Amino acid sequence: MTATLTENTPGTAPARKPLRVERRKDRVVATLDRPEVRNAIDQATVDALHALCAELEAEPRTLVLTGAGGVFAAGADIAELRERTGADALAGINTHVFERIHALPMPVIAAIDGYALGGGAELAYAADIRLGAPTLKMGNPETGLGIIAAAGASWRLPRIVGQARAAELLLTGRIVEASEALAIGLVSALHPAAELLAAAHAVADRIAANDPLATRHMKEALDAPDELHPGIDLRLQAELFDSAEKHRRMTAFLERRSNR
């Protein structure tokens, strides 16, 4: 079902919320929906993302993030950023919500069409899997605006594309287009814009076919710092080895093979 939240004030038209949410049994599709400002991430968007995270922490499902109007997110809202102070920076307004998205129990898929710049790029970096359209333009021009990319780019982008490549992109503010994004591993696949969301659903379908607990444990192991390996892998595997679902799935596999 699709849930588009609105507020009604007497004598006014319903206010459109910045995040359009479609809920299914095994996934949620969240569409950034401020096309008039290229889906710039403002405080209302951050608040809506926090509310969605609370829902997905309580009822884990795969999350697909995308943007309306042929744009993922052209950045943070510059009008808001201009007025923010050092105290606001220390509060980590975007940082904390992107951290929360990355830490969701089930995978996060970003379907990126058009611009994903600044905070929009950092939101995409917070996803586990990124798919792009040929129109993709992605990067962090923050230093040209007198700030830095402080909501995840400095530590997530090196993990995605390597330290040297991330340094070049972040220090120059250069924008990466689709073919280069694919070549350097910033996105794992490119699809025509009209097929991008369907491609994201195909990935979500593959995830949904797997054991949810194994998927959650695999994500936890992937996100663990180096010093926790291999201990965390063995602990998570031990839990799965003793699960009824592991026995059921392996039995079904063996039965299918014996019937070939």
PDB file of N, CA, C and O in Angstrom, residues 34 40-42 76-84:
ATOM      1  N   ARG A  34      10.396  16.261  -2.874  1.00  0.00           N
ATOM      2  CA  ARG A  34      10.419  17.724  -2.923  1.00  0.00           C
ATOM      3  C   ARG A  34      10.964  18.131  -4.299  1.00  0.00           C
ATOM      4  O   ARG A  34      12.000  18.800  -4.401  1.00  0.00           O
ATOM      5  N   ALA A  40      15.967  18.457  -2.179  1.00  0.00           N
ATOM      6  CA  ALA A  40      16.946  18.891  -1.182  1.00  0.00           C
ATOM      7  C   ALA A  40      16.507  18.424   0.202  1.00  0.00           C
ATOM      8  O   ALA A  40      15.323  18.452   0.551  1.00  0.00           O
ATOM      9  N   ILE A  41      17.478  17.980   0.985  1.00  0.00           N
ATOM     10  CA  ILE A  41      17.198  17.383   2.286  1.00  0.00           C
ATOM     11  C   ILE A  41      17.133  18.484   3.338  1.00  0.00           C
ATOM     12  O   ILE A  41      18.153  19.078   3.707  1.00  0.00           O
ATOM     13  N   ASP A  42      15.934  18.764   3.824  1.00  0.00           N
ATOM     14  CA  ASP A  42      15.748  19.774   4.861  1.00  0.00           C
ATOM     15  C   ASP A  42      15.404  19.091   6.186  1.00  0.00           C
ATOM     16  O   ASP A  42      15.402  17.866   6.290  1.00  0.00           O
ATOM     17  N   ALA A  76      21.811  18.892   0.582  1.00  0.00           N
ATOM     18  CA  ALA A  76      21.085  19.436   1.722  1.00  0.00           C
ATOM     19  C   ALA A  76      20.478  20.767   1.300  1.00  0.00           C
ATOM     20  O   ALA A  76      20.874  21.371   0.295  1.00  0.00           O
ATOM     21  N   ASP A  77      19.500  21.215   2.059  1.00  0.00           N
ATOM     22  CA  ASP A  77      18.830  22.473   1.742  1.00  0.00           C
ATOM     23  C   ASP A  77      19.771  23.629   2.076  1.00  0.00           C
ATOM     24  O   ASP A  77      20.049  23.909   3.246  1.00  0.00           O
ATOM     25  N   ILE A  78      20.308  24.308   1.040  1.00  0.00           N
ATOM     26  CA  ILE A  78      21.321  25.342   1.246  1.00  0.00           C
ATOM     27  C   ILE A  78      20.764  26.509   2.060  1.00  0.00           C
ATOM     28  O   ILE A  78      21.483  27.105   2.877  1.00  0.00           O
ATOM     29  N   ALA A  79      19.498  26.847   1.866  1.00  0.00           N
ATOM     30  CA  ALA A  79      18.918  27.947   2.639  1.00  0.00           C
ATOM     31  C   ALA A  79      18.968  27.646   4.132  1.00  0.00           C
ATOM     32  O   ALA A  79      19.251  28.536   4.951  1.00  0.00           O
ATOM     33  N   GLU A  80      18.723  26.385   4.502  1.00  0.00           N
ATOM     34  CA  GLU A  80      18.829  25.998   5.909  1.00  0.00           C
ATOM     35  C   GLU A  80      20.281  25.941   6.350  1.00  0.00           C
ATOM     36  O   GLU A  80      20.637  26.406   7.434  1.00  0.00           O
ATOM     37  N   LEU A  81      21.139  25.360   5.502  1.00  0.00           N
ATOM     38  CA  LEU A  81      22.550  25.226   5.863  1.00  0.00           C
ATOM     39  C   LEU A  81      23.200  26.579   6.127  1.00  0.00           C
ATOM     40  O   LEU A  81      24.026  26.728   7.035  1.00  0.00           O
ATOM     41  N   ARG A  82      22.844  27.563   5.326  1.00  0.00           N
ATOM     42  CA  ARG A  82      23.461  28.883   5.464  1.00  0.00           C
ATOM     43  C   ARG A  82      23.233  29.474   6.852  1.00  0.00           C
ATOM     44  O   ARG A  82      24.088  30.190   7.395  1.00  0.00           O
ATOM     45  N   GLU A  83      22.102  29.143   7.451  1.00  0.00           N
ATOM     46  CA  GLU A  83      21.760  29.712   8.753  1.00  0.00           C
ATOM     47  C   GLU A  83      22.229  28.855   9.927  1.00  0.00           C
ATOM     48  O   GLU A  83      22.108  29.280  11.081  1.00  0.00           O
ATOM     49  N   ARG A  84      22.766  27.680   9.646  1.00  0.00           N
ATOM     50  CA  ARG A  84      23.189  26.808  10.747  1.00  0.00           C
ATOM     51  C   ARG A  84      24.516  27.266  11.329  1.00  0.00           C
ATOM     52  O   ARG A  84      25.370  27.812  10.630  1.00  0.00           O
TER      53      ARG A  84
END
